[in-house]
Amino acid sequence: MGRYVIRRLLQMIPVFIGSTFLIFFMVYALGDPVAALFGDKAPDPATAARIRKDLYLDQPLWKQYLHYMGQIFQGDFGTAFNGQKVTELMASAFPVTLRLTIVAIAIEIVVGITLGVISGLKRGKSIDSGVLVLTLVVISVPTFVTGYLLQFVFGVKWGWVRPTVSPDAPFSELILPGIVLALVSLAYVTRLTRTSIAENVKADYVRTAVAKGLPRRRVITRHLLRNSLIPVVTFIGTDIGALMGGAIVTERIFNIHGVGYQLYQGILRNNSPTVVGFVTILVIVFLLANLLVDLLYAVLDPRIRYA
Amino acid sequence: MRGATHAKWAACAAAVALAATACGGGSDSGGGGADGIVSSSWGDPQNPLEPANTNEVQGGKVLDMIFRGLKRYDPETGEAKNFLAEKIETTDSQNFTITLKDGWKFSNDEPVTAQSFVDAWNYGADVTKKQNNSPFFSDIVGYADVHPEKGDPKSKTMSGLVVKDPKTFTVALKEKFSTWPETLGYQAFSPLPKAFFTDHDAWLKKPVGNGPYTVDSYTKGTGMKLRKWDAYTGEDKAVNGGVDLKVYTDNNTAYTDLISGNLDLVDDVPAQQLKNVANDLGDRYINQPALIIQTLTFPLYDPQWSKEGMDKVRRGISMAINRDEITKQIFRETRTPAKDWTSPALGDKGGFSATACGEACSFNPTEAKKLIQEAGGLPGGKVSLTSNVDTGSHREWMDAVCNSINNALGEGPVCTVNPIGTFADFRNQQSSFKLTGPFRSGWQADYPLIQNFLEPLYYTGASSNYGKFSNPEFDKLVDAANRESDAAKATGLFKDAEKILAEQMPSIPLWYQNGSAGYGERVSDVKLNQFSVPVYDQIKVS
């Protein structure tokens, strides 16, 4: 088991290098960022040349990449154009987005799995159809619509919550944005759970458990649900990475200064250190989440072994 | 218990992930800020906050609160009035003697002296400091020594700046420039305290100036708290207790906070909300012209646009654009159809003219078609408009302009839009002269002078002359105007130069951009200056 984890961690190194390489080159392909620093005015050639030299932009691309990777291994992710260290930006942005992600994932797990179990057990009944229709509606409405709508109804019209999130972004203020962020994935979690439960409910081990006379509650939670969760856990695992990177829309609507906001600003200003640095971290988050999922498989299904 | 071991490993990995979230942080007080404090929307400044490095509105907003310069533009009229300057004297429009008023201090108690200005200007011009606004010092003798085009500077100081005594310094310019003193209200010319040079990093974290406000705290990317400086001696003392600037990810969100009472002031009402604004805010909505003009510039470096007779085509295209309709439909009257190449915010005295463009700027499809056909049609039979489309409804108005041109010419879809994803990419293509069709150029003036609307954009070889327009007659008139010491006469000469633009049409004036702002019920006396920045020190809080 320990060996398995170590091997997986070592496998992350080439993936990490490969992905930073791709991101670096793609951001570079967006063009020279220096001209935009001067607004509508013409860049002063001498000043622009100095800035390019400082940012290493006057070097060939492969040298820039080596320089950048050299910096990263020393824990230096470069400097954003407003003079702020990218590591500082990360220190302020990642905790906020991680909190938002935790709220969203928690909602997905609790609400999504509960709805999925109910509708999976009552397959074909009216409650099942109701959940299916509901999730279909949720999937088909884009995030920015639900976001602005819920913000307007709960924040402006009824005044139950603050429509925007303060800079500290405590958990209490992140519930509404968390719901908005969770909604689409929640529908998938519900549907995945439902299908999985509906399939396994007829499985031999469930029949055995029922025949042994175990209470219904125990049959469902310990035997049926645990084995049915594997596809759901896989989905939620990949979703952690997707939610963190994809929170751009939600973060904009609720004024959350997280990863999505920094990425958006970075792309808008062609700020390559910010974009590459943040995406690099997101890649790591993605890889770790996947490792976590693979480890959870064995917890859920003892038949799964690691070699 | 095999399952248990797995669970342990999984739990460990989860713990690592959670550790990163660490502390939650305290909560922010709700509502629109404490007593006497105005809360206002803000955008993250693009560059570090230094006077000579700030060239956009968001950073400029702060500098306007914490700095006062030799001159200051009257927020109502735009007139450049002496502020820290007791007098600025010259006999030849080239050598100036500047005398400072008594009693001015920085908020760290250091007196503002002639040296504070000279040091700041030398710093701003120094190429090794990489200040975006360096070219503003390029008129001063010795600029080339501190800001060479290549290599390291020969000197740290410009020989044209000489400190005579703590209250007096002299400035020698390379050429005659009669309206030069009027440019000194621009923030790049602010004085800097010694702390700026001795501990630069600390200064950037918490800037110290000589204006009516001091910086209480500054969290980059999040916000800045400014407080009234009680020992401020200027006549424009702040009437409120301070200003909290909050960075918003999106101006729609700021507007939402305004109408739900969490914010006092937004200085950029988003286009999507304009239909609600009367309902939501009533007369607490401001919409007035600013010193900003949007134009379509022709790439005159491309022979197909500059050859003999093409001026007719350029005028024709201008006449095919229905400005009234577009400003009404797309911008909901937050743009004003342009009538010249300057801005109404200059005022008639400052050189604005509602007739300079004349016929050529009014919608006349039949005349447009006739002019273009007379000149042999569009080059290659078509025209393509270019702009970045990431902000500012650029895509929408370009589509509308093309529709307008296509309808006027009646030859099918001859006008197309060439959208560019990001501002940076657009700027690269524009400044490397790669565009082959008319492109958007926005111009926000640095100071309310007609000179600033004409010279940098249309003078031969000027810094922002992206179309490479060149006309000896125009250059001659601009030179004459800069030599002319009588302000009214100088403005007249600039207006004569503008007539050449009307004939040649190197760029089509589209519309003037208005400043728009909305404010809540707690505050009153909200005004915008010519740069569409709120005059914060005048805002009253009830």
Short mmCIF file of N, CA and C in Angstrom, two decimals, chain B residues 285-430:
data_model
loop_
_atom_site.label_atom_id
_atom_site.label_comp_id
_atom_site.label_asym_id
_atom_site.label_seq_id
_atom_site.Cartn_x
_atom_site.Cartn_y
_atom_site.Cartn_z
N TYR B 285 -27.92 58.91 -10.15
CA TYR B 285 -27.14 58.36 -11.26
C TYR B 285 -26.52 59.52 -12.03
N ILE B 286 -25.21 59.43 -12.28
CA ILE B 286 -24.50 60.51 -13.00
C ILE B 286 -24.04 59.98 -14.34
N ASN B 287 -24.25 60.77 -15.39
CA ASN B 287 -23.82 60.36 -16.72
C ASN B 287 -23.37 61.62 -17.45
N GLN B 288 -22.05 61.85 -17.49
CA GLN B 288 -21.57 63.09 -18.10
C GLN B 288 -20.31 62.84 -18.92
N PRO B 289 -20.11 63.63 -19.98
CA PRO B 289 -18.95 63.39 -20.85
C PRO B 289 -17.65 63.51 -20.08
N ALA B 290 -16.71 62.62 -20.44
CA ALA B 290 -15.38 62.67 -19.84
C ALA B 290 -14.38 62.97 -20.95
N LEU B 291 -13.10 63.04 -20.58
CA LEU B 291 -12.06 63.36 -21.58
C LEU B 291 -11.67 62.10 -22.35
N ILE B 292 -12.67 61.39 -22.87
CA ILE B 292 -12.37 60.15 -23.57
C ILE B 292 -13.08 60.16 -24.92
N ILE B 293 -12.36 59.83 -25.95
CA ILE B 293 -12.97 59.72 -27.27
C ILE B 293 -12.60 58.37 -27.88
N GLN B 294 -13.57 57.79 -28.58
CA GLN B 294 -13.30 56.55 -29.31
C GLN B 294 -13.30 56.89 -30.80
N THR B 295 -12.29 56.39 -31.50
CA THR B 295 -12.21 56.66 -32.93
C THR B 295 -11.90 55.37 -33.67
N LEU B 296 -12.10 55.41 -34.98
CA LEU B 296 -11.64 54.33 -35.85
C LEU B 296 -10.48 54.90 -36.64
N THR B 297 -9.29 54.35 -36.44
CA THR B 297 -8.12 54.89 -37.11
C THR B 297 -7.79 54.06 -38.35
N PHE B 298 -7.41 54.77 -39.41
CA PHE B 298 -7.03 54.06 -40.64
C PHE B 298 -5.53 53.79 -40.64
N PRO B 299 -5.13 52.61 -41.12
CA PRO B 299 -3.70 52.30 -41.21
C PRO B 299 -3.10 52.99 -42.43
N LEU B 300 -2.68 54.24 -42.25
CA LEU B 300 -2.20 55.00 -43.41
C LEU B 300 -0.81 54.55 -43.85
N TYR B 301 -0.18 53.65 -43.05
CA TYR B 301 1.09 53.07 -43.49
C TYR B 301 0.84 52.04 -44.59
N ASP B 302 -0.42 51.67 -44.77
CA ASP B 302 -0.78 50.72 -45.82
C ASP B 302 -1.19 51.52 -47.06
N PRO B 303 -0.48 51.37 -48.18
CA PRO B 303 -0.74 52.22 -49.35
C PRO B 303 -2.18 52.17 -49.84
N GLN B 304 -2.85 51.04 -49.65
CA GLN B 304 -4.22 50.98 -50.17
C GLN B 304 -5.17 51.91 -49.43
N TRP B 305 -4.80 52.32 -48.22
CA TRP B 305 -5.64 53.28 -47.50
C TRP B 305 -5.12 54.71 -47.65
N SER B 306 -3.85 54.88 -48.05
CA SER B 306 -3.29 56.23 -48.04
C SER B 306 -3.13 56.82 -49.43
N LYS B 307 -3.36 56.03 -50.47
CA LYS B 307 -3.09 56.56 -51.80
C LYS B 307 -4.03 57.72 -52.14
N GLU B 308 -3.65 58.44 -53.16
CA GLU B 308 -4.38 59.62 -53.61
C GLU B 308 -5.89 59.35 -53.73
N GLY B 309 -6.70 60.22 -53.19
CA GLY B 309 -8.15 60.09 -53.34
C GLY B 309 -8.82 59.26 -52.28
N MET B 310 -8.01 58.57 -51.46
CA MET B 310 -8.63 57.71 -50.45
C MET B 310 -9.30 58.52 -49.34
N ASP B 311 -8.92 59.80 -49.21
CA ASP B 311 -9.56 60.62 -48.18
C ASP B 311 -11.07 60.66 -48.39
N LYS B 312 -11.49 60.57 -49.66
CA LYS B 312 -12.93 60.54 -49.96
C LYS B 312 -13.58 59.28 -49.41
N VAL B 313 -12.88 58.16 -49.59
CA VAL B 313 -13.41 56.89 -49.08
C VAL B 313 -13.52 56.96 -47.56
N ARG B 314 -12.46 57.52 -46.93
CA ARG B 314 -12.46 57.59 -45.48
C ARG B 314 -13.61 58.45 -44.97
N ARG B 315 -13.82 59.57 -45.64
CA ARG B 315 -14.95 60.43 -45.27
C ARG B 315 -16.27 59.71 -45.51
N GLY B 316 -16.32 58.97 -46.61
CA GLY B 316 -17.54 58.23 -46.95
C GLY B 316 -17.90 57.23 -45.87
N ILE B 317 -16.87 56.50 -45.40
CA ILE B 317 -17.13 55.50 -44.35
C ILE B 317 -17.67 56.19 -43.10
N SER B 318 -17.06 57.34 -42.79
CA SER B 318 -17.51 58.09 -41.63
C SER B 318 -18.99 58.47 -41.75
N MET B 319 -19.37 58.90 -42.96
CA MET B 319 -20.77 59.33 -43.15
C MET B 319 -21.74 58.15 -43.18
N ALA B 320 -21.22 56.94 -43.34
CA ALA B 320 -22.10 55.77 -43.38
C ALA B 320 -22.42 55.24 -41.99
N ILE B 321 -21.81 55.84 -40.97
CA ILE B 321 -22.00 55.33 -39.61
C ILE B 321 -23.09 56.11 -38.89
N ASN B 322 -24.10 55.39 -38.45
CA ASN B 322 -25.21 56.04 -37.75
C ASN B 322 -24.89 56.13 -36.25
N ARG B 323 -24.17 57.20 -35.87
CA ARG B 323 -23.70 57.33 -34.49
C ARG B 323 -24.85 57.47 -33.50
N ASP B 324 -25.88 58.26 -33.91
CA ASP B 324 -26.99 58.50 -32.97
C ASP B 324 -27.65 57.19 -32.57
N GLU B 325 -27.92 56.36 -33.59
CA GLU B 325 -28.61 55.10 -33.35
C GLU B 325 -27.76 54.18 -32.45
N ILE B 326 -26.47 54.10 -32.75
CA ILE B 326 -25.62 53.16 -32.03
C ILE B 326 -25.42 53.59 -30.57
N THR B 327 -25.20 54.88 -30.36
CA THR B 327 -25.01 55.32 -28.97
C THR B 327 -26.30 55.12 -28.16
N LYS B 328 -27.45 55.23 -28.85
CA LYS B 328 -28.72 55.05 -28.15
C LYS B 328 -28.98 53.57 -27.89
N GLN B 329 -28.84 52.75 -28.94
CA GLN B 329 -29.24 51.34 -28.82
C GLN B 329 -28.25 50.51 -28.03
N ILE B 330 -26.96 50.67 -28.31
CA ILE B 330 -25.97 49.80 -27.68
C ILE B 330 -25.46 50.37 -26.37
N PHE B 331 -25.23 51.67 -26.37
CA PHE B 331 -24.63 52.25 -25.16
C PHE B 331 -25.63 52.97 -24.28
N ARG B 332 -26.90 52.95 -24.67
CA ARG B 332 -27.94 53.61 -23.89
C ARG B 332 -27.53 55.01 -23.42
N GLU B 333 -27.00 55.74 -24.36
CA GLU B 333 -26.65 57.16 -24.15
C GLU B 333 -25.55 57.38 -23.12
N THR B 334 -24.73 56.37 -22.87
CA THR B 334 -23.53 56.62 -22.08
C THR B 334 -22.37 56.97 -22.99
N ARG B 335 -22.64 57.09 -24.27
CA ARG B 335 -21.69 57.65 -25.22
C ARG B 335 -22.42 58.79 -25.92
N THR B 336 -21.66 59.80 -26.34
CA THR B 336 -22.24 60.93 -27.03
C THR B 336 -21.66 60.95 -28.44
N PRO B 337 -22.51 61.01 -29.47
CA PRO B 337 -21.96 61.01 -30.84
C PRO B 337 -20.91 62.10 -31.00
N ALA B 338 -19.77 61.76 -31.62
CA ALA B 338 -18.66 62.70 -31.70
C ALA B 338 -18.86 63.71 -32.81
N LYS B 339 -18.46 64.94 -32.54
CA LYS B 339 -18.55 66.01 -33.52
C LYS B 339 -17.19 66.56 -33.86
N ASP B 340 -16.16 66.14 -33.14
CA ASP B 340 -14.80 66.58 -33.46
C ASP B 340 -13.81 65.54 -32.92
N TRP B 341 -12.53 65.91 -32.83
CA TRP B 341 -11.52 64.94 -32.40
C TRP B 341 -11.09 65.19 -30.95
N THR B 342 -11.84 66.01 -30.21
CA THR B 342 -11.46 66.28 -28.82
C THR B 342 -12.56 65.76 -27.90
N SER B 343 -12.98 66.53 -26.94
CA SER B 343 -14.05 66.09 -26.05
C SER B 343 -14.81 67.29 -25.52
N PRO B 344 -16.14 67.16 -25.36
CA PRO B 344 -16.91 68.28 -24.81
C PRO B 344 -16.46 68.65 -23.40
N ALA B 345 -15.78 67.72 -22.72
CA ALA B 345 -15.32 68.03 -21.35
C ALA B 345 -14.28 69.14 -21.36
N LEU B 346 -13.69 69.45 -22.52
CA LEU B 346 -12.74 70.56 -22.61
C LEU B 346 -13.45 71.90 -22.52
N GLY B 347 -14.71 71.91 -22.92
CA GLY B 347 -15.43 73.17 -22.98
C GLY B 347 -15.06 73.96 -24.24
N ASP B 348 -15.91 74.89 -24.62
CA ASP B 348 -15.65 75.65 -25.85
C ASP B 348 -14.35 76.45 -25.74
N LYS B 349 -14.07 76.96 -24.54
CA LYS B 349 -12.86 77.75 -24.34
C LYS B 349 -11.60 76.88 -24.48
N GLY B 350 -11.74 75.62 -24.07
CA GLY B 350 -10.61 74.72 -24.11
C GLY B 350 -10.33 74.15 -25.49
N GLY B 351 -11.23 74.41 -26.45
CA GLY B 351 -10.96 73.98 -27.81
C GLY B 351 -11.94 72.98 -28.38
N PHE B 352 -12.95 72.59 -27.57
CA PHE B 352 -13.96 71.69 -28.13
C PHE B 352 -14.77 72.44 -29.18
N SER B 353 -15.08 71.75 -30.27
CA SER B 353 -15.87 72.39 -31.31
C SER B 353 -16.91 71.42 -31.80
N ALA B 354 -18.18 71.82 -31.75
CA ALA B 354 -19.25 70.94 -32.19
C ALA B 354 -19.37 70.92 -33.70
N THR B 355 -18.55 71.72 -34.38
CA THR B 355 -18.68 71.80 -35.83
C THR B 355 -17.43 71.35 -36.57
N ALA B 356 -16.37 70.99 -35.85
CA ALA B 356 -15.09 70.70 -36.51
C ALA B 356 -15.20 69.58 -37.53
N CYS B 357 -15.95 68.56 -37.23
CA CYS B 357 -16.05 67.44 -38.17
C CYS B 357 -17.14 67.72 -39.20
N GLY B 358 -18.17 68.45 -38.76
CA GLY B 358 -19.22 68.89 -39.66
C GLY B 358 -19.97 67.76 -40.35
N GLU B 359 -20.25 67.97 -41.63
CA GLU B 359 -20.98 67.01 -42.47
C GLU B 359 -20.41 65.60 -42.37
N ALA B 360 -19.08 65.53 -42.30
CA ALA B 360 -18.42 64.23 -42.39
C ALA B 360 -18.76 63.34 -41.21
N CYS B 361 -19.26 63.93 -40.12
CA CYS B 361 -19.60 63.10 -38.97
C CYS B 361 -21.10 62.92 -38.80
N SER B 362 -21.87 63.38 -39.78
CA SER B 362 -23.31 63.13 -39.65
C SER B 362 -23.73 62.05 -40.65
N PHE B 363 -24.70 61.27 -40.23
CA PHE B 363 -25.13 60.09 -40.97
C PHE B 363 -25.82 60.51 -42.27
N ASN B 364 -25.28 60.08 -43.40
CA ASN B 364 -25.85 60.44 -44.69
C ASN B 364 -25.52 59.34 -45.69
N PRO B 365 -26.34 58.27 -45.70
CA PRO B 365 -25.99 57.09 -46.50
C PRO B 365 -25.84 57.39 -48.00
N THR B 366 -26.69 58.25 -48.53
CA THR B 366 -26.61 58.49 -49.98
C THR B 366 -25.30 59.19 -50.35
N GLU B 367 -24.96 60.21 -49.54
CA GLU B 367 -23.71 60.93 -49.79
C GLU B 367 -22.51 60.00 -49.57
N ALA B 368 -22.59 59.14 -48.55
CA ALA B 368 -21.51 58.20 -48.26
C ALA B 368 -21.25 57.30 -49.46
N LYS B 369 -22.33 56.76 -50.01
CA LYS B 369 -22.22 55.85 -51.15
C LYS B 369 -21.61 56.59 -52.33
N LYS B 370 -22.08 57.82 -52.56
CA LYS B 370 -21.60 58.62 -53.69
C LYS B 370 -20.08 58.86 -53.56
N LEU B 371 -19.65 59.29 -52.35
CA LEU B 371 -18.23 59.60 -52.13
C LEU B 371 -17.35 58.37 -52.38
N ILE B 372 -17.78 57.24 -51.84
CA ILE B 372 -16.95 56.03 -51.96
C ILE B 372 -16.89 55.57 -53.41
N GLN B 373 -18.03 55.67 -54.12
CA GLN B 373 -18.02 55.25 -55.53
C GLN B 373 -17.17 56.17 -56.38
N GLU B 374 -17.25 57.47 -56.10
CA GLU B 374 -16.43 58.44 -56.85
C GLU B 374 -14.94 58.13 -56.75
N ALA B 375 -14.55 57.67 -55.54
CA ALA B 375 -13.12 57.42 -55.32
C ALA B 375 -12.71 56.02 -55.74
N GLY B 376 -13.62 55.30 -56.35
CA GLY B 376 -13.25 53.98 -56.86
C GLY B 376 -13.55 52.84 -55.90
N GLY B 377 -14.37 53.12 -54.89
CA GLY B 377 -14.81 52.05 -54.00
C GLY B 377 -13.82 51.74 -52.89
N LEU B 378 -14.24 50.82 -52.02
CA LEU B 378 -13.38 50.42 -50.90
C LEU B 378 -12.17 49.67 -51.44
N PRO B 379 -11.03 49.77 -50.78
CA PRO B 379 -9.85 49.05 -51.28
C PRO B 379 -10.10 47.55 -51.27
N GLY B 380 -10.00 46.94 -52.44
CA GLY B 380 -10.26 45.50 -52.53
C GLY B 380 -11.74 45.18 -52.38
N GLY B 381 -12.58 46.22 -52.39
CA GLY B 381 -14.01 45.98 -52.31
C GLY B 381 -14.53 45.70 -50.93
N LYS B 382 -13.63 45.73 -49.92
CA LYS B 382 -14.14 45.43 -48.58
C LYS B 382 -13.36 46.15 -47.49
N VAL B 383 -13.93 46.13 -46.29
CA VAL B 383 -13.28 46.77 -45.17
C VAL B 383 -13.50 45.90 -43.93
N SER B 384 -12.48 45.83 -43.08
CA SER B 384 -12.59 44.99 -41.90
C SER B 384 -12.21 45.80 -40.66
N LEU B 385 -13.07 45.81 -39.65
CA LEU B 385 -12.82 46.59 -38.44
C LEU B 385 -12.19 45.71 -37.36
N THR B 386 -11.17 46.25 -36.69
CA THR B 386 -10.47 45.45 -35.69
C THR B 386 -10.53 46.09 -34.31
N SER B 387 -10.78 45.28 -33.30
CA SER B 387 -10.66 45.73 -31.92
C SER B 387 -10.55 44.51 -31.04
N ASN B 388 -10.03 44.70 -29.82
CA ASN B 388 -10.17 43.64 -28.82
C ASN B 388 -11.64 43.57 -28.44
N VAL B 389 -12.11 42.38 -28.06
CA VAL B 389 -13.53 42.24 -27.76
C VAL B 389 -13.75 41.71 -26.34
N ASP B 390 -12.68 41.78 -25.49
CA ASP B 390 -12.84 41.25 -24.14
C ASP B 390 -13.59 42.19 -23.22
N THR B 391 -13.67 43.46 -23.55
CA THR B 391 -14.37 44.42 -22.69
C THR B 391 -15.13 45.44 -23.53
N GLY B 392 -15.89 46.28 -22.84
CA GLY B 392 -16.41 47.51 -23.45
C GLY B 392 -17.42 47.37 -24.58
N SER B 393 -18.12 46.26 -24.68
CA SER B 393 -19.12 46.08 -25.76
C SER B 393 -18.52 46.34 -27.13
N HIS B 394 -17.23 46.11 -27.32
CA HIS B 394 -16.62 46.42 -28.61
C HIS B 394 -17.19 45.59 -29.75
N ARG B 395 -17.44 44.34 -29.48
CA ARG B 395 -18.00 43.46 -30.50
C ARG B 395 -19.34 44.02 -30.99
N GLU B 396 -20.18 44.44 -30.04
CA GLU B 396 -21.52 44.88 -30.39
C GLU B 396 -21.48 46.12 -31.27
N TRP B 397 -20.68 47.10 -30.86
CA TRP B 397 -20.71 48.33 -31.66
C TRP B 397 -20.04 48.12 -33.02
N MET B 398 -19.03 47.26 -33.07
CA MET B 398 -18.41 47.01 -34.38
C MET B 398 -19.40 46.34 -35.33
N ASP B 399 -20.17 45.40 -34.81
CA ASP B 399 -21.21 44.78 -35.64
C ASP B 399 -22.19 45.84 -36.13
N ALA B 400 -22.56 46.74 -35.22
CA ALA B 400 -23.53 47.78 -35.59
C ALA B 400 -22.95 48.72 -36.64
N VAL B 401 -21.68 49.10 -36.47
CA VAL B 401 -21.05 49.99 -37.45
C VAL B 401 -21.00 49.31 -38.81
N CYS B 402 -20.65 48.03 -38.82
CA CYS B 402 -20.59 47.30 -40.08
C CYS B 402 -21.97 47.22 -40.73
N ASN B 403 -22.98 46.94 -39.93
CA ASN B 403 -24.35 46.91 -40.47
C ASN B 403 -24.68 48.22 -41.14
N SER B 404 -24.34 49.29 -40.41
CA SER B 404 -24.63 50.63 -40.89
C SER B 404 -23.93 50.87 -42.23
N ILE B 405 -22.66 50.47 -42.32
CA ILE B 405 -21.90 50.67 -43.56
C ILE B 405 -22.48 49.80 -44.68
N ASN B 406 -22.76 48.54 -44.37
CA ASN B 406 -23.31 47.65 -45.38
C ASN B 406 -24.64 48.15 -45.93
N ASN B 407 -25.49 48.62 -45.02
CA ASN B 407 -26.78 49.13 -45.48
C ASN B 407 -26.61 50.36 -46.36
N ALA B 408 -25.69 51.24 -45.96
CA ALA B 408 -25.49 52.47 -46.72
C ALA B 408 -24.97 52.16 -48.12
N LEU B 409 -24.04 51.22 -48.22
CA LEU B 409 -23.43 50.95 -49.52
C LEU B 409 -24.29 50.04 -50.38
N GLY B 410 -25.08 49.18 -49.74
CA GLY B 410 -25.97 48.30 -50.50
C GLY B 410 -25.25 47.35 -51.42
N GLU B 411 -24.06 46.93 -51.08
CA GLU B 411 -23.33 46.00 -51.94
C GLU B 411 -23.13 44.65 -51.23
N GLY B 412 -24.00 44.36 -50.30
CA GLY B 412 -23.85 43.11 -49.55
C GLY B 412 -22.90 43.30 -48.40
N PRO B 413 -22.49 42.20 -47.78
CA PRO B 413 -21.65 42.30 -46.57
C PRO B 413 -20.19 42.64 -46.88
N VAL B 414 -19.91 43.88 -47.22
CA VAL B 414 -18.53 44.27 -47.54
C VAL B 414 -17.75 44.62 -46.28
N CYS B 415 -18.47 44.92 -45.21
CA CYS B 415 -17.79 45.27 -43.96
C CYS B 415 -17.86 44.09 -43.01
N THR B 416 -16.69 43.68 -42.50
CA THR B 416 -16.66 42.57 -41.55
C THR B 416 -15.90 42.99 -40.30
N VAL B 417 -16.08 42.19 -39.25
CA VAL B 417 -15.43 42.50 -37.98
C VAL B 417 -14.30 41.50 -37.74
N ASN B 418 -13.17 42.03 -37.29
CA ASN B 418 -12.03 41.17 -36.98
C ASN B 418 -11.79 41.24 -35.47
N PRO B 419 -12.44 40.34 -34.72
CA PRO B 419 -12.35 40.42 -33.26
C PRO B 419 -11.04 39.85 -32.74
N ILE B 420 -10.42 40.52 -31.79
CA ILE B 420 -9.19 40.01 -31.18
C ILE B 420 -9.46 39.73 -29.71
N GLY B 421 -9.03 38.57 -29.26
CA GLY B 421 -9.43 38.06 -27.94
C GLY B 421 -9.05 38.93 -26.76
N THR B 422 -7.82 39.38 -26.71
CA THR B 422 -7.40 40.13 -25.53
C THR B 422 -6.85 41.50 -25.92
N PHE B 423 -6.93 42.40 -24.96
CA PHE B 423 -6.42 43.75 -25.17
C PHE B 423 -4.93 43.71 -25.49
N ALA B 424 -4.19 42.83 -24.79
CA ALA B 424 -2.75 42.77 -24.99
C ALA B 424 -2.41 42.38 -26.43
N ASP B 425 -3.12 41.39 -26.94
CA ASP B 425 -2.87 40.94 -28.30
C ASP B 425 -3.20 42.05 -29.30
N PHE B 426 -4.33 42.70 -29.06
CA PHE B 426 -4.72 43.81 -29.93
C PHE B 426 -3.66 44.91 -29.93
N ARG B 427 -3.18 45.23 -28.73
CA ARG B 427 -2.17 46.29 -28.61
C ARG B 427 -0.89 45.90 -29.36
N ASN B 428 -0.55 44.63 -29.29
CA ASN B 428 0.65 44.17 -30.00
C ASN B 428 0.52 44.37 -31.49
N GLN B 429 -0.63 43.96 -32.02
CA GLN B 429 -0.82 44.06 -33.47
C GLN B 429 -0.88 45.52 -33.90
N GLN B 430 -1.53 46.34 -33.04
CA GLN B 430 -1.69 47.74 -33.36
C GLN B 430 -0.33 48.46 -33.32
#
